[in-house]
Every structure is written in structure tokens, then in C-alpha cells.
mmCIF file of C-alpha atoms in Angstrom:
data_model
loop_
_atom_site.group_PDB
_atom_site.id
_atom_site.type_symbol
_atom_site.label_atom_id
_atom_site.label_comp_id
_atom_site.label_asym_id
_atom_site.label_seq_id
_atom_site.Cartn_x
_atom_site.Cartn_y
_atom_site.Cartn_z
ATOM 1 C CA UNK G 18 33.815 42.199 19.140
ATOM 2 C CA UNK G 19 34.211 44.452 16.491
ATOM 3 C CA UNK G 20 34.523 42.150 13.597
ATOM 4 C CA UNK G 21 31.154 40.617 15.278
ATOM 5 C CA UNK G 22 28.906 43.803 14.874
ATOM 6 C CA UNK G 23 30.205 44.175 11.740
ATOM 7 C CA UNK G 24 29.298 40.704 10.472
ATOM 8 C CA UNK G 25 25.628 41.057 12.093
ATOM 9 C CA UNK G 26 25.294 44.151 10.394
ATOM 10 C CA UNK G 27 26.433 42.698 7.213
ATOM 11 C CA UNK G 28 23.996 39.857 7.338
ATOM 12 C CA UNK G 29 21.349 42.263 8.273
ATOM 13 C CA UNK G 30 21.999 44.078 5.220
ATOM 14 C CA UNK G 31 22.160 40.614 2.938
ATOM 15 C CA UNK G 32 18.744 40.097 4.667
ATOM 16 C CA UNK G 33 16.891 43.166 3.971
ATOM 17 C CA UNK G 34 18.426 43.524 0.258
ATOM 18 C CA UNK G 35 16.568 40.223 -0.334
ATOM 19 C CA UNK G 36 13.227 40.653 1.169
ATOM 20 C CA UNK G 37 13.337 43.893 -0.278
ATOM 21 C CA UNK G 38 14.051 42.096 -3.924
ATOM 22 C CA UNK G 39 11.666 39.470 -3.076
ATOM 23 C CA UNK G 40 8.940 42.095 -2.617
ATOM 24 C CA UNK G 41 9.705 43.957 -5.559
ATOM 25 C CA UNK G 42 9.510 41.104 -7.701
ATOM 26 C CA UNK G 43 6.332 39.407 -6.658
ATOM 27 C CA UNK G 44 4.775 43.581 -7.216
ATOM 28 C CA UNK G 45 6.718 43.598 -10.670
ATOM 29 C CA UNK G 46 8.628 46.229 -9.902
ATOM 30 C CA UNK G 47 12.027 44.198 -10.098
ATOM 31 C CA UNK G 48 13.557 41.903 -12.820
ATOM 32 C CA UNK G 49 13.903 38.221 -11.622
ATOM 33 C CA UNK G 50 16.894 36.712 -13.420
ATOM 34 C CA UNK G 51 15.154 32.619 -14.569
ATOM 35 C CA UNK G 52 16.991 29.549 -14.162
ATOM 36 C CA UNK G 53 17.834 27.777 -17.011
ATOM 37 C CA UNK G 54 15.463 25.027 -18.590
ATOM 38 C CA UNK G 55 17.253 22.233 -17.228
ATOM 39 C CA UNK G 56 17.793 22.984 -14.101
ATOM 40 C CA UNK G 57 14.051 23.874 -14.046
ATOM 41 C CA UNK G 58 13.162 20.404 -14.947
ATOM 42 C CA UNK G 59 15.129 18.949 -12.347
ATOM 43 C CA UNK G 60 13.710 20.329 -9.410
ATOM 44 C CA UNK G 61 10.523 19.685 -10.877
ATOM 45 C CA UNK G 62 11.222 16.256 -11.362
ATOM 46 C CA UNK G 63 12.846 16.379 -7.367
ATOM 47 C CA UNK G 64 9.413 18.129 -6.094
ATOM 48 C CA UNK G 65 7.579 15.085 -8.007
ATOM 49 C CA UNK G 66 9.928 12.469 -6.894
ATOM 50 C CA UNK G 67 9.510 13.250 -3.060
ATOM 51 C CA UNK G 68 5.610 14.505 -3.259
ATOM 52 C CA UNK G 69 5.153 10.701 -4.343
ATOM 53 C CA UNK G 70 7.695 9.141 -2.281
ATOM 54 C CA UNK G 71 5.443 10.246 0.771
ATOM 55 C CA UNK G 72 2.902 9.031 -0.334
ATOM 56 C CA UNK G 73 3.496 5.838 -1.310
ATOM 57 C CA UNK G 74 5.448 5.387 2.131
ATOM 58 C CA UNK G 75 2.901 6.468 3.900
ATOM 59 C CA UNK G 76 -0.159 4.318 2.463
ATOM 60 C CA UNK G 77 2.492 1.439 2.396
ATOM 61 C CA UNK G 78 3.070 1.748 6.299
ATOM 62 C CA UNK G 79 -0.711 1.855 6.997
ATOM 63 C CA UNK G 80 -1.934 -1.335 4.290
ATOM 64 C CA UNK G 81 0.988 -3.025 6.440
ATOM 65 C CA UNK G 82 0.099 -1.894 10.130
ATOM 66 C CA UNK G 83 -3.610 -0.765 9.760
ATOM 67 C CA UNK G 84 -3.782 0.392 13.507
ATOM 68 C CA UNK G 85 -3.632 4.125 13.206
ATOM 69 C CA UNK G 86 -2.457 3.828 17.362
ATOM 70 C CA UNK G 87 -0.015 1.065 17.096
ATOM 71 C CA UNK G 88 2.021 3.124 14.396
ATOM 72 C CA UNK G 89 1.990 6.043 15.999
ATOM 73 C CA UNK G 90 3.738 3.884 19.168
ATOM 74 C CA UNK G 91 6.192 2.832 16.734
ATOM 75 C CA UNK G 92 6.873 6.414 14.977
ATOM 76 C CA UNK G 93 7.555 7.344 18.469
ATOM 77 C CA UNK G 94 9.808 4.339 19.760
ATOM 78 C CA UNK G 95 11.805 4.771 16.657
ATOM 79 C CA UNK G 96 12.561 8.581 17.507
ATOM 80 C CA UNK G 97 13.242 7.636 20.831
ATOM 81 C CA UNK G 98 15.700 5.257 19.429
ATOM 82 C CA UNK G 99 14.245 2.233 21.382
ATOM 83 C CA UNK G 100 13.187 -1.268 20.425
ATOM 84 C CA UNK G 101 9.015 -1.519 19.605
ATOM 85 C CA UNK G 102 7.552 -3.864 22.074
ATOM 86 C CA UNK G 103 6.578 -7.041 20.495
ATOM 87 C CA UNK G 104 2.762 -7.440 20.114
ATOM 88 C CA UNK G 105 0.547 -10.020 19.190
ATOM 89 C CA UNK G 106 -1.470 -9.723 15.691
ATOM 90 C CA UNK G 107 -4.937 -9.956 14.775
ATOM 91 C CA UNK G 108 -4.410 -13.274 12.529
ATOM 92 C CA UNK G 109 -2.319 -14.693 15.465
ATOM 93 C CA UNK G 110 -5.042 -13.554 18.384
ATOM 94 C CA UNK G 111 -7.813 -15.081 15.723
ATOM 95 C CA UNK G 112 -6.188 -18.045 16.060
ATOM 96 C CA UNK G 113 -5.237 -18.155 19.933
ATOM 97 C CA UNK G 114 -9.157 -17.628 20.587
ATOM 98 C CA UNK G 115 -10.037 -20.588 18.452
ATOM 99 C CA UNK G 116 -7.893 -22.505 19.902
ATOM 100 C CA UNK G 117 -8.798 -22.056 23.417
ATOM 101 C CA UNK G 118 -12.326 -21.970 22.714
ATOM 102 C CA UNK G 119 -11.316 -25.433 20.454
ATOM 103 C CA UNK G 120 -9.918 -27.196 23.668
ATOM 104 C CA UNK G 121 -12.824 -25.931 25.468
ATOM 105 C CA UNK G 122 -15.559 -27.965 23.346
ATOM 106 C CA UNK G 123 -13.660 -31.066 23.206
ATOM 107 C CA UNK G 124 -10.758 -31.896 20.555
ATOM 108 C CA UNK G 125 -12.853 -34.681 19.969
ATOM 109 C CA UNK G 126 -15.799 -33.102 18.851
ATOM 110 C CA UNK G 127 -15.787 -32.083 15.034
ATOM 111 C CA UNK G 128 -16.535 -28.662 15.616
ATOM 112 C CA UNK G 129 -13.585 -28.625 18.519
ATOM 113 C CA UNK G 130 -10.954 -30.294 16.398
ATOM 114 C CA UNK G 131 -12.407 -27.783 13.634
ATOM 115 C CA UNK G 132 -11.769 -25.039 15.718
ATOM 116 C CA UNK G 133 -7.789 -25.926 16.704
ATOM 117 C CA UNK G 134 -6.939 -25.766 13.615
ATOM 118 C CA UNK G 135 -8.827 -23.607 11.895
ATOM 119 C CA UNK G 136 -6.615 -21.531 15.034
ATOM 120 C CA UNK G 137 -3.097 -23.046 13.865
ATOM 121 C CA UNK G 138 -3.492 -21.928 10.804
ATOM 122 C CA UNK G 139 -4.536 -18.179 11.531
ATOM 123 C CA UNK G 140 -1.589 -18.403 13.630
ATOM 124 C CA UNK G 141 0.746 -19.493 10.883
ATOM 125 C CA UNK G 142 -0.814 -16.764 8.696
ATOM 126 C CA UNK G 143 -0.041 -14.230 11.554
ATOM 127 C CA UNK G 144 3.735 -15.324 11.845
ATOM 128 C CA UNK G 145 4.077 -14.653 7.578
ATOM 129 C CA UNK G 146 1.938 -11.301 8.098
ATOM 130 C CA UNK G 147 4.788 -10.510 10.677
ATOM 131 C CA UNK G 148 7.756 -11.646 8.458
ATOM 132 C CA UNK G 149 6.446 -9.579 5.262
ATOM 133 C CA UNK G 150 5.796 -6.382 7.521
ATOM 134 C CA UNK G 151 9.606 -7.051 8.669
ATOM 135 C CA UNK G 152 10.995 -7.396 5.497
ATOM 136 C CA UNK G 153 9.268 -4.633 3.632
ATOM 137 C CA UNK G 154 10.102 -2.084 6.271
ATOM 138 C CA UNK G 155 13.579 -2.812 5.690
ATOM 139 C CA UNK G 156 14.141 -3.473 1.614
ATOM 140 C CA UNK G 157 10.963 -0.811 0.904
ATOM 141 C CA UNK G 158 10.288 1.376 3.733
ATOM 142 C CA UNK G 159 13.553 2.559 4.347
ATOM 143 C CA UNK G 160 15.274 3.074 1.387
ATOM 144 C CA UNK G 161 12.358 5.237 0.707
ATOM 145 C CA UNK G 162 12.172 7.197 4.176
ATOM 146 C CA UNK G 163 15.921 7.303 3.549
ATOM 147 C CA UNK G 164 15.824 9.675 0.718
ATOM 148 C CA UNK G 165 12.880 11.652 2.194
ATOM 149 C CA UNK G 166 14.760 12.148 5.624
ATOM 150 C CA UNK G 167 18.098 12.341 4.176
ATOM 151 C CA UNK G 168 19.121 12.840 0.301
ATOM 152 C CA UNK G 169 16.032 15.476 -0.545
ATOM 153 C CA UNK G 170 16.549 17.698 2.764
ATOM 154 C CA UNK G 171 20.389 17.905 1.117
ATOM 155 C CA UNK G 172 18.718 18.951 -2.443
ATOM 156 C CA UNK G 173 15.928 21.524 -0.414
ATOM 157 C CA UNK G 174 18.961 23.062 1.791
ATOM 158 C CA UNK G 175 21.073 23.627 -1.747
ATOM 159 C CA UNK G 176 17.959 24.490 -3.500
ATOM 160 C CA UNK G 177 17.520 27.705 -0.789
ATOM 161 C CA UNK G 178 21.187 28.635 -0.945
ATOM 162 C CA UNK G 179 20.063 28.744 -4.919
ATOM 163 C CA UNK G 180 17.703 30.883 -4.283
ATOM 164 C CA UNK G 181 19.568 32.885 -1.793
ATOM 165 C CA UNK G 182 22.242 33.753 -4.455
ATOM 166 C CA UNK G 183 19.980 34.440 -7.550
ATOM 167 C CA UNK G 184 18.214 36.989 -5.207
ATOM 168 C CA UNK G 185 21.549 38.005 -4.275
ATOM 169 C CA UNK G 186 22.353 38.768 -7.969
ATOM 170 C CA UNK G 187 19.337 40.809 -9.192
ATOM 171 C CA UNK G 188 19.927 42.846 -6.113
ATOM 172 C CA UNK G 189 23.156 43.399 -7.283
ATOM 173 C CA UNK G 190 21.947 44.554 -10.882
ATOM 174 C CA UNK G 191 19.276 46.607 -9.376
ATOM 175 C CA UNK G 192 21.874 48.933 -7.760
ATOM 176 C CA UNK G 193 23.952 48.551 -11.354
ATOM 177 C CA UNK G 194 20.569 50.178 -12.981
ATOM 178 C CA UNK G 195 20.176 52.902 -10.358
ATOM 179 C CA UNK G 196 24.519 53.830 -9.880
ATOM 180 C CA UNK G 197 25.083 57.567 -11.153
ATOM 181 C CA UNK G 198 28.768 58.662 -10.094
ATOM 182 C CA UNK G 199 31.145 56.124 -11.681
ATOM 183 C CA UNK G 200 32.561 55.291 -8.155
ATOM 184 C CA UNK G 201 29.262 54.035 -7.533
ATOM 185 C CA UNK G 202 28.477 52.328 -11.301
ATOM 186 C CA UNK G 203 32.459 50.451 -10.626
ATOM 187 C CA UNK G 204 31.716 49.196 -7.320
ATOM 188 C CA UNK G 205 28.440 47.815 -8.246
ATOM 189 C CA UNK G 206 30.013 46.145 -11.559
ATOM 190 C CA UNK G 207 32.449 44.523 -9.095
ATOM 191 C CA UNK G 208 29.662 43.301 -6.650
ATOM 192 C CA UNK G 209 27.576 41.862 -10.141
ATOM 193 C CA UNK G 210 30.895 39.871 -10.913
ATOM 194 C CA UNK G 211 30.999 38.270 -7.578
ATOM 195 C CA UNK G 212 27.246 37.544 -7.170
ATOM 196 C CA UNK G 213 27.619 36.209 -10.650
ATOM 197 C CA UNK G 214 30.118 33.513 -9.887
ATOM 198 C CA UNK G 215 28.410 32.745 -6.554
ATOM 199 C CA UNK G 216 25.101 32.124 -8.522
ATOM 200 C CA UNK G 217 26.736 29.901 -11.107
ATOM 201 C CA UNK G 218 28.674 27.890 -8.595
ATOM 202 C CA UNK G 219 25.724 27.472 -6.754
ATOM 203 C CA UNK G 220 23.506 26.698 -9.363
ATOM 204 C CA UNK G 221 26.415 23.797 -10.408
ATOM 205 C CA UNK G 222 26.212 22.444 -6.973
ATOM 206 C CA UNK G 223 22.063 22.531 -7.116
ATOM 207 C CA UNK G 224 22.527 20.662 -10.440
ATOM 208 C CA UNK G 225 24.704 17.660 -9.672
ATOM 209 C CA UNK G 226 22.435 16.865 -6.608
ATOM 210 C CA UNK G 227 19.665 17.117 -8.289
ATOM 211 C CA UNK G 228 21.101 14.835 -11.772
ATOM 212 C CA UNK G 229 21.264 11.990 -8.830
ATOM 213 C CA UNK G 230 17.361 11.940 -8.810
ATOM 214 C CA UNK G 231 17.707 9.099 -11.580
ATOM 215 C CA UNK G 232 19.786 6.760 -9.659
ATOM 216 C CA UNK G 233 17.348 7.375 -6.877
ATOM 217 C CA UNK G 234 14.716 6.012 -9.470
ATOM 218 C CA UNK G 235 16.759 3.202 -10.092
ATOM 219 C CA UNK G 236 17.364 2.278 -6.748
ATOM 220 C CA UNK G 237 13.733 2.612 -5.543
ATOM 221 C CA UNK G 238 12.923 0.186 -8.741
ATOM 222 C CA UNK G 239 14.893 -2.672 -7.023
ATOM 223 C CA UNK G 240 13.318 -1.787 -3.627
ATOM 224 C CA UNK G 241 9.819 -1.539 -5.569
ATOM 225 C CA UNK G 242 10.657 -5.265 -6.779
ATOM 226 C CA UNK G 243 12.177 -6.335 -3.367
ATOM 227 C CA UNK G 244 9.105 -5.236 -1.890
ATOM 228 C CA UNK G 245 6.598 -7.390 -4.509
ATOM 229 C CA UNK G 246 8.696 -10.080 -3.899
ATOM 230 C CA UNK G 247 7.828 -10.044 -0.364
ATOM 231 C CA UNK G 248 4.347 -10.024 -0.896
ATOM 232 C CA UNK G 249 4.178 -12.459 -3.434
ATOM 233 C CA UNK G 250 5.958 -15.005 -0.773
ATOM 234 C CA UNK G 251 3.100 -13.992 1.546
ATOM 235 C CA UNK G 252 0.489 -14.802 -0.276
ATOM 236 C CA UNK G 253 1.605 -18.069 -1.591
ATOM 237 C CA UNK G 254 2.133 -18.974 2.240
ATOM 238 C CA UNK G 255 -1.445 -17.657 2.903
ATOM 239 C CA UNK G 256 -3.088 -19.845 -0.047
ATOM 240 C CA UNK G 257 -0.707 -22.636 1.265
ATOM 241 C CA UNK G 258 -2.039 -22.620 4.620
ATOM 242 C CA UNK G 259 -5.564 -22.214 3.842
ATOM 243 C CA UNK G 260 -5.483 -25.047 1.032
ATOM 244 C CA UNK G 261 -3.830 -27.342 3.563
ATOM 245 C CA UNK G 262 -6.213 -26.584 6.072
ATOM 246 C CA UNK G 263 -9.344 -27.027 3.707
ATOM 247 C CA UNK G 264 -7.792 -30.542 3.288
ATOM 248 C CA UNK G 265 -7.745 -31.236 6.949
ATOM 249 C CA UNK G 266 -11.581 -30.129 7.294
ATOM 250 C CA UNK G 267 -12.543 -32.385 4.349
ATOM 251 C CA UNK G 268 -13.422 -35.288 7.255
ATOM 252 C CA UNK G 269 -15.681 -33.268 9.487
ATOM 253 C CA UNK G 270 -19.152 -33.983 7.774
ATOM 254 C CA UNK G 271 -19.307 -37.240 8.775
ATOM 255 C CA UNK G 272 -17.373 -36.597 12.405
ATOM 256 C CA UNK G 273 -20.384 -34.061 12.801
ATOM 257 C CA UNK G 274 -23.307 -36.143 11.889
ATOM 258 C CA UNK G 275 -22.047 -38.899 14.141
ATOM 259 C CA UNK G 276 -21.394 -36.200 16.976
ATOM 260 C CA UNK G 277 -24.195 -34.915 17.222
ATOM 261 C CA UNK G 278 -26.195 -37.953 16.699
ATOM 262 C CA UNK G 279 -27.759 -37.358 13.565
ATOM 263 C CA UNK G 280 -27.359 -40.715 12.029
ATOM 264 C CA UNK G 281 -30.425 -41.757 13.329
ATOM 265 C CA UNK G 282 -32.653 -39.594 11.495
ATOM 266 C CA UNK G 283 -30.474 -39.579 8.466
ATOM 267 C CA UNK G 284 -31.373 -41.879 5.875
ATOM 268 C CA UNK G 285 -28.762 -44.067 4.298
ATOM 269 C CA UNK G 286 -29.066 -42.937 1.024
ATOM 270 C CA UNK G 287 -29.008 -39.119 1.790
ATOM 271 C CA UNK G 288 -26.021 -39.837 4.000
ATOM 272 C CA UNK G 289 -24.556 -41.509 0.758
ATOM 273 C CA UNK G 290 -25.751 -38.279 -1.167
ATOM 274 C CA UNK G 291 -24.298 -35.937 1.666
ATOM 275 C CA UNK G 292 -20.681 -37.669 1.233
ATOM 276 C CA UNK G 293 -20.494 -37.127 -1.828
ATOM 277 C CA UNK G 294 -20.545 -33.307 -1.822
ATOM 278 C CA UNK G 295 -17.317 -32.087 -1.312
ATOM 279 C CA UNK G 296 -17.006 -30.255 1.763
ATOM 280 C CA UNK G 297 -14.682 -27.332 0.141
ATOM 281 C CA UNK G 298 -17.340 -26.148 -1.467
ATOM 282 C CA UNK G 299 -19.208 -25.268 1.413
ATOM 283 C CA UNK G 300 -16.357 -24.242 3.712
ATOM 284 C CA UNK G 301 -14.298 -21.944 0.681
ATOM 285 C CA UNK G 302 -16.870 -20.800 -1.513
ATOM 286 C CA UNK G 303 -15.194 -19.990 -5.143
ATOM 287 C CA UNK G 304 -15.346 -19.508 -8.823
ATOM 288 C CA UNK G 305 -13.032 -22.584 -9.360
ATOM 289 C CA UNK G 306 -14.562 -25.416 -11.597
ATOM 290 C CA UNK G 307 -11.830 -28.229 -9.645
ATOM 291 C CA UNK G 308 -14.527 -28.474 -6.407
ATOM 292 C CA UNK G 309 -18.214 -29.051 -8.343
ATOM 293 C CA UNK G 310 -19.473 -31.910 -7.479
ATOM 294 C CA UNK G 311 -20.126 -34.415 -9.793
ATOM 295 C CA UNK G 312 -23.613 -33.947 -10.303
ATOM 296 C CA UNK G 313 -23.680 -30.867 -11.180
ATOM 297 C CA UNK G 314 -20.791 -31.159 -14.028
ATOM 298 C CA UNK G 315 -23.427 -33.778 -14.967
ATOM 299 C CA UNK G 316 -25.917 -31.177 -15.501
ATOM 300 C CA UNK G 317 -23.899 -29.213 -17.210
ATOM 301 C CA UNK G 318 -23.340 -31.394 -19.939
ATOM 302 C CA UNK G 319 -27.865 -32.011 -20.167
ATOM 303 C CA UNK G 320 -30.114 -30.274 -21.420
ATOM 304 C CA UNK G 321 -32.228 -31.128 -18.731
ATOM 305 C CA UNK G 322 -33.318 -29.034 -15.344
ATOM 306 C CA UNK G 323 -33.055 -29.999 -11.504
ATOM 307 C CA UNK G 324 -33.856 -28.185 -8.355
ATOM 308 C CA UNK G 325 -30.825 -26.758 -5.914
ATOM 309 C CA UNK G 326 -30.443 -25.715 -2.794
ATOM 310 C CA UNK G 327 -28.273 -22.182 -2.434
ATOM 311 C CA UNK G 328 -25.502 -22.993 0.265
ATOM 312 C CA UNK G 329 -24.846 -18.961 1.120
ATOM 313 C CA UNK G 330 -26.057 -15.638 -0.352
ATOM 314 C CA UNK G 331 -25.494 -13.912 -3.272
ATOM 315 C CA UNK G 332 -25.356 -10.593 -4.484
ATOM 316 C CA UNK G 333 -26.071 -10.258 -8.546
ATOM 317 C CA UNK G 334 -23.068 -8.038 -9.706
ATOM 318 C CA UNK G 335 -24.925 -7.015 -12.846
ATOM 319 C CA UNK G 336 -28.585 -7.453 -13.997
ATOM 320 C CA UNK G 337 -27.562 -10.824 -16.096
ATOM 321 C CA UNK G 338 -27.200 -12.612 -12.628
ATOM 322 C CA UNK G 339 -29.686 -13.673 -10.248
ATOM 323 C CA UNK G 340 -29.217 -12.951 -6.398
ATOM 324 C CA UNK G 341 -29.708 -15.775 -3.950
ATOM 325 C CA UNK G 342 -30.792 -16.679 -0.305
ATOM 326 C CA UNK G 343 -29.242 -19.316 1.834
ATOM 327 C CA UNK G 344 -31.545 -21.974 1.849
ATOM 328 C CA UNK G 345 -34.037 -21.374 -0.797
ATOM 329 C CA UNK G 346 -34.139 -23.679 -3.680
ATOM 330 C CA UNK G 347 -34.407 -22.711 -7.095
ATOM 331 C CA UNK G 348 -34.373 -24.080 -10.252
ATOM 332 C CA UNK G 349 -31.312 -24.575 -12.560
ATOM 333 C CA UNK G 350 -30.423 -25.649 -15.851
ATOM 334 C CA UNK G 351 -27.177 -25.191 -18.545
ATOM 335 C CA UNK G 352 -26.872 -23.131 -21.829
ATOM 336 C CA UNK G 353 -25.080 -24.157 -24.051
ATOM 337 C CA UNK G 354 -21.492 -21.674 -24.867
ATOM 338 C CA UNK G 355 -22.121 -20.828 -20.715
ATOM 339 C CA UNK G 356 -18.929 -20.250 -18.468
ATOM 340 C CA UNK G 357 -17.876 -24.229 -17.001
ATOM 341 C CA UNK G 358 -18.491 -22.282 -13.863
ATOM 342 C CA UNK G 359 -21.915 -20.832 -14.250
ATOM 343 C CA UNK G 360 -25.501 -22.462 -14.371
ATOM 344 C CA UNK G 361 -28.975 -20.154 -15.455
ATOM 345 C CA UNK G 362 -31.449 -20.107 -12.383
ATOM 346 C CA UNK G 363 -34.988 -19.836 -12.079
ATOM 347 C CA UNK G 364 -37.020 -18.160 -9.491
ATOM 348 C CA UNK G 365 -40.676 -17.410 -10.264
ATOM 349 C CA UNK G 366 -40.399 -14.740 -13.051
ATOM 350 C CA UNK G 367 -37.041 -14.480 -12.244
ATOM 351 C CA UNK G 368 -34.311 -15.887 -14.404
ATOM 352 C CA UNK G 369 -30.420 -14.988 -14.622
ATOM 353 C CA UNK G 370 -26.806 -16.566 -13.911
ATOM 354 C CA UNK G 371 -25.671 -18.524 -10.696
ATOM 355 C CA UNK G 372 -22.648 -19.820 -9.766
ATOM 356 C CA UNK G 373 -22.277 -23.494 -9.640
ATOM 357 C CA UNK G 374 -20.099 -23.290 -5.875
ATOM 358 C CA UNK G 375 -23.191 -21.529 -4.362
ATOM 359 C CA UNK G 376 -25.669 -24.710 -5.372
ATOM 360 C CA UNK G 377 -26.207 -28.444 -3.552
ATOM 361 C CA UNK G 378 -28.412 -30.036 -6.387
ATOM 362 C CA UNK G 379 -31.498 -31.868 -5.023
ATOM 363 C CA UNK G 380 -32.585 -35.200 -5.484
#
């Protein structure tokens, strides 16, 4: 019991000799001994190291689970140490609803058959959305939590005792300063060796963990490149499935007319005409010069002018484009030294740059 009491009391005393230090030093009234240059730039580079670690987890865990809700269900199954309940995603429930509503209309029916697999292929995005959030949560995610939840709480538990022991030590200099009898001015000399040799071993321990911030560097560069990797896979999957299914829907324009009757009132040759037009530019609107139509690399290569029809709107990005309307027809013509992808239209008093994938030239 005794030995007890005296520790407590001992502790209490470490305690208030600090905060008293402490105070005196943030007033000025007490010298603060500095840590070497070195070691200074270590636990700056440590402070660094996990203020951007946190971030970067963080913003990585919500661009790959977007639900604010959802991630806080799995923040919480993971404390509790339990499996996260499987859920369906937003790609794969895209493509569920298309699919019912699909089989509803008739797989026979262009706009049916459209539908089912427009829906297989959301779902097949859905399935590689899953896959990359699984493996970046365990080649990114974690090394990176790991070292937040783990290696730095080590350095910021080492990095108090640090403190604890330089405090510690101008205490003990403090009383050196203000001894009188030489009782007093040995027994403080003795206390200065010992808080001396704490504070160096400490600050040798603080210094090693801290030296370790490289590899950490190092290791979250592989996990950095593990982690493009896995994105890189995903969106070659995505582009994949999308260019596959743009493929499939190349057939519906005719399937459509007939479906619905049209042929009737079509005329042979704008049927002809109609055919002709690639559907992919209509469906996937894009900047790439492999779906114009033939007519209108035909154009490009007169000096002539022809009406068009805009297929979907258009906002002018700068003030040498022209914004467009579905539906309204304008008139376009090429420049010669123009972008291969880019045709000068005409509306009114208007004049500026179009892209070629928004346009059906008319006859």
C-alpha cells in the first residue's frame, strides 16, 4: 500500500512539474530545449504523410461507394466484426428494371429486345463495378487504413512520450538554475543526467519509427499502382461491354420501322437513305471520326454546302462553336485545315463549329 501512495504521489508530482513547464513556456517565462533539425523534419514529414493518407482514403471510399448511408452500414459492420450484407448496385438494378420492363413489351419488339440487353449489359457493368470496389479495398484501402489505424498511432504514442521527456528535462534544468545550497545544486545535476539520457533514448526511439515513413512511401506506391491497375481493368470491361452492345443495337432501325408499321409511309428511297446512317451515331454520340457516315466525310472533302438535321443538343463550349437543338436543321459546310471531326454551321446570323456525330445530312 505504501509503495502505492508513494508512486501516485510521484506521478502527481511528474504531472504538475510538466504543466507547470508547459505553462511557463508558452508565457516565455521558461527555456524550451528544440529538437534537432532532423528529427524536426521527420515528424513533419509523418504529420504530412497521415494528413494526406486520410484524405485520399477517405475520397477513395466515397468515388467507390457514393452512398453516404450504405458506408456508414459498412464502417459499422466492420467494427462489429461481421460480414456486410450483400446488396444489389445501381448499374445491376439499371439493368434488372430494363429487363423486366424488356420482357414486358415483347422480346420481339425492337424496343423490347433493345431493352434486355441494353439490361445485360448494365448488369455486366455492375458485376466489374463490384469486383474493382473489392479489389481496391483490399490492395489500396487497407494498406492505407493500415498505417493510419496502426503504424502512425505507434509514431503519435512515441512522439508524446518525446514530448513527455523533453518537458521532463527543462524541468529538470529549471530547478538546476534556481538550486542555492550545493546539496540542492548536486541533486539537481544528478536528476539533469538522468532526464538527459531518458530524452536522448527517447528521442532515438521517436527517430527510427519515424525514418520508416519512406518505406511507407514505397509501399503505398505499389498499392497506388495496384489500385490504377484495378481501374484501368474496369474501364476496359466498361468500354468492352458498351462497344459490344452498340454492335448488337446496330439492327434495330429497321426491326423498328417494320414494328411499328412505318414502312408504309416510308418511301423506298428514304428507307435506303435511313440504312445507311449508322445507328452508333445516334445511340453513342462521340467525337470519333470511325462512325460518320459516308456522306458527310463526302462533304468534308467539297467545298460545297448541304442542310442537316441536329440528332441531340448541344452546348457551345466556347464562343467559336455554335449550340444546337434537336431537330432543327441548319446549314453546314467544311473549311479547309478544320478538325476531320468538325463541320462550320449556319443559323441565320449565326455561324460557328459543329460536330459532325450531332448531324444527319439532308437530302
Amino acid at each position: 500500500m505504501d509503495f502505492n501512495v508513494k508512486k501516485l504521489a510521484a506521478d502527481a508530482g511528474t504531472f504538475l512539474s510538466r504543466a507547470v513547464q508547459f505553462t511557463e513556456e508558452k508565457l516565455g517565462q521558461a527555456e524550451k530545449t528544440e529538437l534537432d533539425a532532423h528529427l524536426e523534419n521527420l515528424l513533419s514529414k509523418a504529420e504530412c504523410t497521415k494528413h494526406w493518407t486520410e484524405k485520399i482514403m477517405k475520397q477513395t471510399e466515397v468515388l467507390l461507394q457514393p452512398n453516404p448511408n450504405a458506408r456508414i452500414e459498412e464502417f459499422v459492420y466492420e467494427k462489429l466484426d461481421r460480414k456486410v450484407p450483400s446488396r444489389i448496385n445501381n448499374q445491376e438494378l439499371l439493368g434488372q428494371y430494363m429487363i423486366d420492363s424488356g420482357n414486358e413489351f415483347g422480346p420481339g419488339t425492337a424496343y423490347g429486345n433493345a431493352l434486355i440487353k441494353c439490361g445485360e449489359t448494365q448488369k455486366r457493368i455492375g458485376t466489374a463495378d463490384r469486383e474493382l470496389i473489392h479489389t481496391s479495398a483490399i490492395n489500396f484501402l487497407t494498406p492505407l487504413r493500415n498505417f493510419i489505424e496502426g503504424d502512425y498511432k505507434t509514431i503519435a504514442k512515441e512522439k508524446k512520450l518525446l514530448q513527455n521527456k523533453r518537458l521532463d528535462l527543462d524541468a529538470a534544468k529549471t530547478r538546476l538554475k534556481k538550486a542555492k545550497t550545493a546539496e540542492t545544486r548536486a541533486s539537481s545535476e544528478q536528476e539533469l543526467r538522468i532526464t538527459q539520457s531518458e530524452f536522448d533514448r527517447q528521442a532515438e526511439i521517436t527517430r527510427l519509427l519515424l525514418e520508416g515513413i519512406s518505406s511507407t512511401h514505397a509501399h503505398h506506391l505499389r498499392c497506388l499502382n495496384d489500385f490504377v491497375e484495378a481501374q484501368m481493368t474496369y474501364y476496359a470491361q466498361c468500354y468492352q461491354y458498351m462497344l459490344d452492345l452498340q454492335k448488337q443495337l446496330g439492327s434495330f432501325p429497321s426491326a423498328f420501322i417494320s414494328n411499328n408499321n412505318q414502312a408504309s409511309t416510308t418511301s423506298t428511297s428514304n428507307t435506303s437513305t435511313s440504312s445507311s446512317t449508322p445507328v452508333t451515331s445516334s445511340l453513342l454520340p462521340s467525337a470519333s471520326s470511325t462512325i460518320v457516315t459516308p456522306s458527310l466525310s463526302d462533304l468534308k472533302e467539297s467545298s460545297g454546302s448541304r442542310k442537316a438535321r441536329v440528332l441531340y443538343d448541344y452546348d457551345a463550349a466556347n464562343s467559336s462553336e455554335l449550340s444546337l437543338l434537336a431537330d432543327e436543321v441548319i446549314t453546314v459546310y467544311s473549311i479547309v485545315g478544320m478538325d476531320s471531326d468538325w463541320l462550320m454551321g449556319e443559323r441565320g446570323n449565326q455561324k460557328g463549329k459543329v460536330p459532325i456525330t450531332y448531324l444527319e445530312l439532308l437530302n
